CSV table of C-alpha atoms and ligand atoms in Angstrom, one decimal:
chain,number,residue,atom,x,y,z
A,1,UNK,CA,4.7,-4.7,31.8
A,2,UNK,CA,3.2,-8.0,32.6
A,3,UNK,CA,-0.4,-7.6,31.5
A,4,UNK,CA,1.0,-6.0,28.2
A,5,UNK,CA,3.2,-9.0,27.4
A,6,UNK,CA,0.4,-11.4,28.5
A,7,UNK,CA,-2.1,-9.5,26.1
A,8,UNK,CA,0.3,-9.7,23.3
A,9,UNK,CA,1.5,-13.4,24.0
A,10,UNK,CA,-2.2,-14.4,23.9
A,11,UNK,CA,-2.9,-12.8,20.9
A,12,UNK,CA,0.2,-14.5,19.0
A,13,UNK,CA,-1.1,-17.9,20.4
A,14,UNK,CA,-4.5,-17.3,18.6
A,15,UNK,CA,-2.6,-16.3,15.3
A,16,UNK,CA,-0.5,-19.4,15.5
A,17,UNK,CA,-3.6,-21.6,16.1
A,18,UNK,CA,-4.9,-20.4,12.8
A,19,UNK,CA,-1.6,-20.2,10.8
A,20,UNK,CA,-1.9,-16.5,10.5
A,21,UNK,CA,1.4,-15.5,12.4
A,22,UNK,CA,3.4,-13.5,10.2
A,23,UNK,CA,7.3,-13.0,10.7
A,24,UNK,CA,9.7,-11.0,8.9
A,25,UNK,CA,12.3,-12.8,6.7
A,26,UNK,CA,15.2,-10.9,5.9
A,27,UNK,CA,15.5,-10.6,2.0
A,28,UNK,CA,18.2,-9.1,0.1
A,29,UNK,CA,16.8,-8.1,-3.4
A,30,UNK,CA,19.8,-8.4,-5.6
A,31,UNK,CA,18.2,-6.9,-8.7
A,32,UNK,CA,14.6,-6.5,-9.9
A,33,UNK,CA,14.2,-10.3,-10.1
A,34,UNK,CA,16.4,-12.1,-8.2
A,35,UNK,CA,16.7,-12.3,-4.2
A,36,UNK,CA,18.7,-14.0,-1.6
A,37,UNK,CA,17.2,-15.5,1.6
A,38,UNK,CA,18.8,-17.3,4.2
A,39,UNK,CA,21.7,-18.0,1.9
A,40,UNK,CA,19.9,-19.0,-0.9
A,41,UNK,CA,19.1,-17.5,-4.4
A,42,UNK,CA,15.6,-17.3,-5.5
A,43,UNK,CA,13.6,-15.9,-8.0
A,44,UNK,CA,11.0,-13.7,-7.2
A,45,UNK,CA,7.5,-13.8,-8.4
A,46,UNK,CA,5.9,-11.7,-5.7
A,47,UNK,CA,7.4,-8.2,-5.8
A,48,UNK,CA,5.7,-5.3,-7.1
A,49,UNK,CA,8.6,-4.1,-8.9
A,50,UNK,CA,6.9,-4.7,-12.2
A,51,UNK,CA,9.4,-2.6,-14.3
A,52,UNK,CA,12.4,-3.6,-12.3
A,53,UNK,CA,13.2,0.0,-11.7
A,54,UNK,CA,14.1,-0.6,-8.0
A,55,UNK,CA,17.3,-1.3,-9.3
A,56,UNK,CA,17.7,0.5,-12.6
A,57,UNK,CA,20.9,2.4,-13.3
A,58,UNK,CA,19.1,5.5,-14.5
A,59,UNK,CA,16.7,5.7,-11.6
A,60,UNK,CA,19.4,5.2,-9.0
A,61,UNK,CA,21.5,7.6,-10.7
A,62,UNK,CA,18.6,10.4,-10.5
A,63,UNK,CA,18.0,9.5,-6.9
A,64,UNK,CA,21.7,10.1,-5.9
A,65,UNK,CA,21.8,13.0,-7.8
A,66,UNK,CA,19.0,14.6,-6.0
A,67,UNK,CA,20.6,13.6,-2.5
A,68,UNK,CA,23.6,15.5,-3.8
A,69,UNK,CA,21.8,18.7,-4.8
A,70,UNK,CA,18.8,18.8,-2.2
A,71,UNK,CA,20.0,16.6,0.6
A,72,UNK,CA,18.4,13.2,2.1
A,73,UNK,CA,15.2,14.5,4.0
A,74,UNK,CA,12.6,17.3,3.1
A,75,UNK,CA,13.0,18.6,6.5
A,76,UNK,CA,9.5,19.6,7.1
A,77,UNK,CA,6.0,19.3,6.1
A,78,UNK,CA,5.4,20.4,2.4
A,79,UNK,CA,3.6,23.7,3.9
A,80,UNK,CA,6.6,24.9,5.9
A,81,UNK,CA,10.0,24.3,4.0
A,82,UNK,CA,9.7,20.8,2.7
A,83,UNK,CA,8.4,21.7,-0.7
A,84,UNK,CA,11.7,21.1,-2.6
A,85,UNK,CA,11.8,22.2,-6.4
A,86,UNK,CA,11.1,18.7,-7.8
A,87,UNK,CA,7.8,18.3,-6.3
A,88,UNK,CA,6.1,20.7,-8.9
A,89,UNK,CA,7.8,19.2,-11.8
A,90,UNK,CA,6.7,15.4,-10.7
A,91,UNK,CA,3.1,16.8,-10.0
A,92,UNK,CA,2.8,18.2,-13.3
A,93,UNK,CA,4.1,15.0,-15.1
A,94,UNK,CA,1.6,13.0,-13.2
A,95,UNK,CA,-1.3,15.0,-14.0
A,96,UNK,CA,-0.4,15.3,-17.6
A,97,UNK,CA,0.0,11.5,-17.7
A,98,UNK,CA,-3.3,11.0,-15.9
A,99,UNK,CA,-5.3,13.6,-18.0
A,100,UNK,CA,-6.1,15.8,-15.0
A,101,UNK,CA,-5.4,19.2,-14.3
A,102,UNK,CA,-3.3,19.0,-10.9
A,103,UNK,CA,-2.0,16.3,-8.9
A,104,UNK,CA,-0.5,16.2,-5.3
A,105,UNK,CA,2.3,13.8,-4.1
A,106,UNK,CA,2.0,12.4,-0.5
A,107,UNK,CA,4.5,10.4,1.8
A,108,UNK,CA,3.2,7.2,0.7
A,109,UNK,CA,0.0,5.4,-1.0
A,110,UNK,CA,-1.3,4.6,2.4
A,111,UNK,CA,-0.9,8.0,3.7
A,112,UNK,CA,-2.6,9.4,0.5
A,113,UNK,CA,-5.7,7.2,0.9
A,114,UNK,CA,-5.6,7.9,4.8
A,115,UNK,CA,-6.0,11.7,4.2
A,116,UNK,CA,-7.9,12.1,0.8
A,117,UNK,CA,-11.0,10.4,1.8
A,118,UNK,CA,-11.7,12.4,5.4
A,119,UNK,CA,-10.7,15.7,3.5
A,120,UNK,CA,-13.7,15.2,1.2
A,121,UNK,CA,-16.3,13.7,2.9
A,122,UNK,CA,-17.3,13.6,6.7
A,123,UNK,CA,-20.1,12.1,9.1
A,124,UNK,CA,-23.4,13.0,7.2
A,125,UNK,CA,-21.9,11.6,3.9
A,126,UNK,CA,-21.7,8.3,2.4
A,127,UNK,CA,-18.9,6.2,0.9
A,128,UNK,CA,-19.6,3.0,-1.0
A,129,UNK,CA,-16.5,0.7,-1.4
A,130,UNK,CA,-15.7,-2.5,-3.3
A,131,UNK,CA,-15.3,-4.9,-0.6
A,132,UNK,CA,-11.9,-6.1,-2.1
A,133,UNK,CA,-10.5,-2.8,-2.0
A,134,UNK,CA,-7.0,-2.2,-0.5
A,135,UNK,CA,-6.7,-2.0,3.3
A,136,UNK,CA,-5.6,1.7,3.3
A,137,UNK,CA,-8.9,2.7,1.1
A,138,UNK,CA,-10.9,0.9,4.0
A,139,UNK,CA,-8.7,3.4,6.4
A,140,UNK,CA,-9.5,6.4,4.5
A,141,UNK,CA,-13.2,5.6,4.5
A,142,UNK,CA,-13.6,4.7,8.3
A,143,UNK,CA,-11.5,7.6,9.2
A,144,UNK,CA,-13.9,9.9,7.3
A,145,UNK,CA,-16.7,8.9,9.6
A,146,UNK,CA,-19.0,8.9,6.8
A,147,UNK,CA,-21.7,6.0,6.7
A,148,UNK,CA,-19.6,3.1,4.8
A,149,UNK,CA,-21.5,0.7,2.8
A,150,UNK,CA,-19.3,-2.1,1.2
A,151,UNK,CA,-20.6,-3.6,-2.1
A,152,UNK,CA,-19.9,-7.0,-3.4
A,153,UNK,CA,-16.6,-7.1,-5.6
A,154,UNK,CA,-17.4,-5.3,-8.9
A,155,UNK,CA,-21.3,-5.7,-8.6
A,156,UNK,CA,-22.4,-2.6,-10.2
A,157,UNK,CA,-26.0,-3.8,-10.0
A,158,UNK,CA,-25.5,-3.5,-6.2
A,159,UNK,CA,-23.9,-0.2,-6.5
A,160,UNK,CA,-26.9,1.0,-8.3
A,161,UNK,CA,-29.5,-0.4,-5.8
A,162,UNK,CA,-27.4,1.2,-2.8
A,163,UNK,CA,-27.4,4.6,-4.6
A,164,UNK,CA,-30.8,4.2,-5.3
A,165,UNK,CA,-31.7,3.7,-1.4
A,166,UNK,CA,-29.4,5.8,0.3
A,167,UNK,CA,-27.9,8.5,-1.8
A,168,UNK,CA,-30.8,11.0,-1.2
A,169,UNK,CA,-30.2,10.9,2.6
A,170,UNK,CA,-26.5,12.2,2.2
A,171,UNK,CA,-25.3,15.3,0.9
A,172,UNK,CA,-22.2,13.9,-0.6
A,173,UNK,CA,-21.5,10.6,-1.8
A,174,UNK,CA,-18.0,8.8,-2.8
A,175,UNK,CA,-17.6,5.7,-4.5
A,176,UNK,CA,-14.2,4.2,-3.9
A,177,UNK,CA,-12.5,1.2,-5.6
A,178,UNK,CA,-9.0,-0.1,-6.4
A,179,UNK,CA,-8.4,0.2,-10.2
A,180,UNK,CA,-6.5,-2.9,-10.3
A,181,UNK,CA,-7.4,-5.1,-7.4
A,182,UNK,CA,-4.1,-5.7,-5.6
A,183,UNK,CA,-4.5,-9.5,-4.6
A,184,UNK,CA,-6.9,-10.4,-7.4
A,185,UNK,CA,-5.2,-8.6,-10.4
A,186,UNK,CA,-8.6,-8.0,-11.9
A,187,UNK,CA,-9.9,-4.3,-13.1
A,188,UNK,CA,-12.7,-2.7,-11.9
A,189,UNK,CA,-15.8,-2.0,-13.9
A,190,UNK,CA,-15.0,1.5,-14.1
A,191,UNK,CA,-17.1,2.7,-17.0
A,192,UNK,CA,-20.1,1.5,-15.4
A,193,UNK,CA,-19.1,2.7,-12.0
A,194,UNK,CA,-18.4,6.3,-13.8
A,195,UNK,CA,-21.7,6.2,-15.5
A,196,UNK,CA,-23.4,5.6,-11.9
A,197,UNK,CA,-21.5,8.4,-10.1
A,198,UNK,CA,-22.5,10.8,-12.6
A,199,UNK,CA,-26.3,9.5,-12.7
A,200,UNK,CA,-26.5,9.8,-8.8
A,201,UNK,CA,-23.9,12.8,-8.3
A,202,UNK,CA,-21.4,10.9,-6.5
A,203,UNK,CA,-17.5,11.0,-6.8
A,204,UNK,CA,-15.5,8.2,-8.2
A,205,UNK,CA,-12.1,7.4,-6.7
A,206,UNK,CA,-9.8,5.1,-7.8
A,207,UNK,CA,-6.6,3.4,-6.0
A,208,UNK,CA,-4.5,2.9,-9.0
A,209,UNK,CA,-1.3,1.3,-7.1
A,210,UNK,CA,-1.0,-1.4,-9.6
A,211,UNK,CA,-2.0,0.3,-12.6
A,212,UNK,CA,0.3,3.1,-13.2
A,213,UNK,CA,3.2,2.2,-15.4
A,214,UNK,CA,1.8,-1.4,-16.5
A,215,UNK,CA,-1.7,-1.0,-17.7
A,216,UNK,CA,-3.7,1.3,-20.1
A,217,UNK,CA,-0.4,2.2,-22.1
A,218,UNK,CA,1.3,3.0,-18.6
A,219,UNK,CA,-1.2,5.5,-18.1
A,220,UNK,CA,-3.1,3.2,-15.6
A,221,UNK,CA,-6.5,1.7,-15.0
A,222,UNK,CA,-8.6,4.7,-16.2
A,223,UNK,CA,-6.9,4.3,-19.6
A,224,UNK,CA,-7.5,0.3,-19.8
A,225,UNK,CA,-11.0,0.8,-21.6
A,226,UNK,CA,-11.8,1.5,-25.3
A,227,UNK,CA,-12.4,5.1,-24.2
A,228,UNK,CA,-10.7,6.9,-21.1
A,229,UNK,CA,-13.1,6.9,-18.1
A,230,UNK,CA,-13.7,10.2,-16.2
A,231,UNK,CA,-12.5,9.4,-13.0
A,232,UNK,CA,-12.0,12.9,-11.0
A,233,UNK,CA,-10.0,11.4,-7.8
A,234,UNK,CA,-7.1,9.0,-9.3
A,235,UNK,CA,-5.1,8.2,-6.6
A,236,UNK,CA,-1.9,6.1,-6.8
A,237,UNK,CA,1.5,5.1,-5.5
A,238,UNK,CA,5.1,5.5,-6.7
A,239,UNK,CA,6.4,2.3,-5.0
A,240,UNK,CA,5.1,-0.4,-7.4
A,241,UNK,CA,6.1,0.0,-11.0
A,242,UNK,CA,7.7,3.5,-10.4
A,243,UNK,CA,10.1,1.5,-8.2
A,244,UNK,CA,10.4,3.9,-5.3
A,245,UNK,CA,8.4,5.2,-2.7
A,246,UNK,CA,5.6,8.0,-2.1
A,247,UNK,CA,1.7,8.5,-3.1
A,248,UNK,CA,-0.2,11.0,-5.1
A,249,UNK,CA,-3.9,12.1,-6.1
A,250,UNK,CA,-4.4,13.2,-9.5
A,251,UNK,CA,-7.6,15.7,-9.5
A,252,UNK,CA,-8.9,19.3,-10.5
A,253,UNK,CA,-7.3,22.4,-9.4
A,254,UNK,CA,-9.7,23.3,-6.5
A,255,UNK,CA,-9.5,19.7,-5.1
A,256,UNK,CA,-5.9,19.6,-5.1
A,257,UNK,CA,-5.8,23.2,-3.2
A,258,UNK,CA,-8.2,21.5,-0.7
A,259,UNK,CA,-6.2,18.6,-0.2
A,260,UNK,CA,-3.3,21.1,0.7
A,261,UNK,CA,-5.3,22.5,3.2
A,262,UNK,CA,-7.5,19.6,4.6
A,263,UNK,CA,-5.8,16.2,4.3
A,264,UNK,CA,-4.2,15.6,7.7
A,265,UNK,CA,-1.4,13.1,6.3
A,266,UNK,CA,-0.3,15.8,3.8
A,267,UNK,CA,-0.4,18.9,6.3
A,268,UNK,CA,1.0,17.1,9.3
A,269,UNK,CA,3.6,14.9,7.5
A,270,UNK,CA,7.4,15.3,6.3
A,271,UNK,CA,7.4,15.9,2.7
A,272,UNK,CA,8.7,12.9,0.5
A,273,UNK,CA,12.5,12.8,0.4
A,274,UNK,CA,13.8,14.6,-2.8
A,275,UNK,CA,15.7,11.1,-3.9
A,276,UNK,CA,12.1,9.6,-4.2
A,277,UNK,CA,10.7,12.3,-6.1
A,278,UNK,CA,13.9,12.3,-8.6
A,279,UNK,CA,13.5,8.7,-9.0
A,280,UNK,CA,9.8,9.0,-9.9
A,281,UNK,CA,10.5,11.5,-12.6
A,282,UNK,CA,13.1,9.3,-14.1
A,283,UNK,CA,10.8,6.4,-14.0
A,284,UNK,CA,8.0,8.5,-15.7
A,285,UNK,CA,10.5,9.3,-18.1
A,286,UNK,CA,11.4,5.4,-18.9
A,287,UNK,CA,7.7,4.6,-19.3
A,288,UNK,CA,6.9,7.4,-21.6
A,289,UNK,CA,9.9,6.3,-23.6
A,290,UNK,CA,10.0,2.8,-23.8
A,291,UNK,CA,5.9,1.6,-24.0
A,292,UNK,CA,6.9,-1.8,-25.2
A,293,UNK,CA,9.0,-2.5,-22.3
A,294,UNK,CA,6.0,-1.2,-19.9
A,295,UNK,CA,3.9,-3.9,-21.7
A,296,UNK,CA,6.1,-6.8,-20.7
A,297,UNK,CA,4.5,-7.4,-17.3
A,298,UNK,CA,1.1,-8.1,-18.7
A,299,UNK,CA,2.3,-10.0,-21.4
A,300,UNK,CA,4.3,-12.2,-19.3
A,301,UNK,CA,1.4,-12.7,-16.8
A,302,UNK,CA,-0.8,-13.8,-19.6
A,303,UNK,CA,1.6,-16.2,-20.7
A,304,UNK,CA,1.8,-17.7,-17.4
A,305,UNK,CA,-2.0,-17.8,-16.9
A,306,UNK,CA,-2.2,-19.5,-20.5
A,307,UNK,CA,0.4,-22.0,-19.4
A,308,UNK,CA,-1.3,-23.0,-16.1
A,309,UNK,CA,-5.0,-22.8,-17.3
A,310,UNK,CA,-5.7,-19.9,-15.0
A,311,UNK,CA,-8.4,-17.5,-16.1
A,312,UNK,CA,-6.9,-14.8,-18.6
A,313,UNK,CA,-4.6,-12.2,-16.8
A,314,UNK,CA,-5.9,-8.6,-16.7
A,315,UNK,CA,-2.9,-6.9,-14.9
A,316,UNK,CA,0.6,-8.3,-13.9
A,317,UNK,CA,-0.8,-10.0,-10.9
A,318,UNK,CA,-2.1,-13.6,-11.3
A,319,UNK,CA,-4.0,-15.2,-8.3
A,320,UNK,CA,-4.0,-18.9,-7.4
A,321,UNK,CA,-6.7,-19.3,-4.7
A,322,UNK,CA,-6.0,-22.5,-2.4
A,323,UNK,CA,-8.4,-21.8,0.4
A,324,UNK,CA,-7.1,-22.4,3.6
A,325,UNK,CA,-3.9,-20.5,5.4
A,326,UNK,CA,-2.0,-23.7,5.8
A,327,UNK,CA,-2.6,-24.9,2.2
A,328,UNK,CA,-1.2,-21.7,1.0
A,329,UNK,CA,1.8,-22.0,3.3
A,330,UNK,CA,2.6,-25.4,2.1
A,331,UNK,CA,2.1,-24.3,-1.5
A,332,UNK,CA,4.6,-21.3,-1.1
A,333,UNK,CA,7.2,-23.6,0.8
A,334,UNK,CA,7.0,-26.0,-2.0
A,335,UNK,CA,7.7,-23.4,-4.7
A,336,UNK,CA,10.5,-22.3,-2.7
A,337,UNK,CA,12.4,-25.6,-2.3
A,338,UNK,CA,12.3,-25.4,-6.0
A,339,UNK,CA,14.0,-22.0,-6.3
A,340,UNK,CA,10.9,-19.6,-6.5
A,341,UNK,CA,10.0,-17.0,-3.8
A,342,UNK,CA,6.0,-16.6,-4.0
A,343,UNK,CA,4.7,-15.4,-0.6
A,344,UNK,CA,1.4,-17.0,0.6
A,345,UNK,CA,-1.3,-14.2,1.3
A,346,UNK,CA,-3.5,-15.1,4.0
A,347,UNK,CA,-6.4,-13.4,6.1
A,348,UNK,CA,-7.1,-10.7,7.0
A,349,UNK,CA,-5.2,-9.5,3.6
A,350,UNK,CA,-7.5,-11.6,1.6
A,351,UNK,CA,-11.1,-12.9,3.2
A,352,UNK,CA,-11.1,-16.1,5.2
A,353,UNK,CA,-11.1,-19.4,2.8
A,354,UNK,CA,-9.5,-17.7,0.1
A,355,UNK,CA,-5.8,-17.6,1.2
A,356,UNK,CA,-3.6,-18.0,-2.1
A,357,UNK,CA,-0.6,-17.7,-4.1
A,358,UNK,CA,-0.2,-14.2,-5.5
A,359,UNK,CA,2.1,-14.3,-8.5
A,360,UNK,CA,3.5,-11.0,-9.8
A,361,UNK,CA,5.2,-10.7,-13.3
A,362,UNK,CA,8.0,-8.2,-14.2
A,363,UNK,CA,9.6,-7.1,-17.5
A,364,UNK,CA,12.6,-8.9,-16.8
A,365,UNK,CA,11.6,-12.2,-15.7
A,366,UNK,CA,13.3,-14.7,-18.0
A,367,UNK,CA,10.8,-16.8,-20.3
A,368,UNK,CA,12.3,-19.8,-19.4
A,369,UNK,CA,11.8,-19.4,-15.6
A,370,UNK,CA,8.0,-18.7,-16.1
A,371,UNK,CA,7.6,-21.8,-18.0
A,372,UNK,CA,9.4,-23.8,-15.1
A,373,UNK,CA,7.0,-22.0,-12.7
A,374,UNK,CA,4.1,-23.0,-14.8
A,375,UNK,CA,4.8,-26.5,-15.2
A,376,UNK,CA,5.6,-26.7,-11.4
A,377,UNK,CA,2.3,-25.2,-10.7
A,378,UNK,CA,0.4,-26.8,-13.5
A,379,UNK,CA,1.7,-30.4,-12.5
A,380,UNK,CA,2.9,-30.5,-9.0
A,381,UNK,CA,0.9,-27.8,-6.8
A,382,UNK,CA,-2.7,-29.0,-7.2
A,383,UNK,CA,-1.8,-32.5,-5.6
A,384,UNK,CA,0.2,-30.8,-3.0
A,385,UNK,CA,-2.5,-28.5,-2.1
A,386,UNK,CA,-5.1,-31.2,-2.0
A,387,UNK,CA,-2.8,-33.2,0.4
A,388,UNK,CA,-2.4,-30.5,3.2
A,389,UNK,CA,-6.2,-29.1,2.5
A,390,UNK,CA,-8.3,-30.0,5.5
B,401,LIG,C1,-4.1,-1.3,-4.0
B,401,LIG,C2,-3.0,-0.4,-3.0
B,401,LIG,N1,-3.3,0.6,-2.5
B,401,LIG,C3,-2.4,1.4,-1.5
B,401,LIG,C4,-1.0,0.7,-1.3
B,401,LIG,C5,-0.3,1.5,-0.3
B,401,LIG,O1,0.8,2.2,-0.9
B,401,LIG,P1,2.1,2.3,-0.4
B,401,LIG,O2,2.8,1.0,-0.2
B,401,LIG,O3,2.7,3.4,-1.2
B,401,LIG,O4,2.1,3.0,1.0
B,401,LIG,C6,-0.9,-0.4,-1.6
B,401,LIG,C7,0.4,-1.3,-1.5
B,401,LIG,O5,0.9,-1.7,-0.6
B,401,LIG,C8,-1.9,-1.2,-2.7
B,401,LIG,O6,-1.4,-2.3,-2.9
């Protein structure tokens, strides 16, 4: 239809003008570290496969065995016939790891966030959300139709002021934040947020997509502090360090029972395929068995940050903010020419004026490559970034 195509073409022209048009690049991930793109072998410093489990032989074998035993798909919603026996085992394991009474596995992390928040709060309620929280946490907050008030990144003084002012007008209040911020790599101030949540009778929810497996002894951001923090709603994903796909919520028995009944993305979506559940179980085995291995991505990120003079890494994610989208694209192209794949991160994934390179570190990154990358970033990149900056 002409009007439809004209609309799309107009929108794309606008994106082009602002250097924000994104295109898919075919990428053959050869293992947990190396990729092939347009016939070139590159070392990737931008995957979330922190423990290189996407290609781990034991994880692949577990997935293959589950397909042979249970089939490829789940066949229906978990509330109909899709609840294959592996789910219970994974949910017990996740709950144990996270120190909660129960857990619920969703089709993905995005689906989890889009389903959890609207199941717990509604139009008369209040949601306070860190401004830099992941897009799908925002999606859940908006879908709930609650009053959504963003707070400045990790600013607990503002959280306190907002609760003081608004809490009394709403029957229920939720504080939502990433545990590890996906584009910045820093940890949320969970002990302070937990204390405020208790004081104002608000419910604290963390999105721990980038914490599970690599932070807090593998148990996630809740366990990254001197004392474990009381977080009654711990959400996460199986798609990063776990190496597969799927999302989850760890919470109390009644909350999980309610989620089974009220979360639309759980009730009305097909259960996660058995292979992914089996892969997650094998990944948890490995993380619990090999804490030294699970600690490597953070250690490597710290080394890189030290070598480049960037602030100390708190997670395997190290951002280098360059400003404008064009500058981030140029910096990414420069690294690619030297054999490093580091995708430029542009708005709206990050706020305008904070386009960046987001370096991620995995257990298997060779130290020599990290040193080569750090040398390049330290010497060549700042000059290149300056020369393309407006
Ligand atoms: C912080 C955060 N939350 C949620 C998600 C969504 O998880 P999934 O990819 O499993 O849908 C992601 C990943 O894209 C993320 O980075």
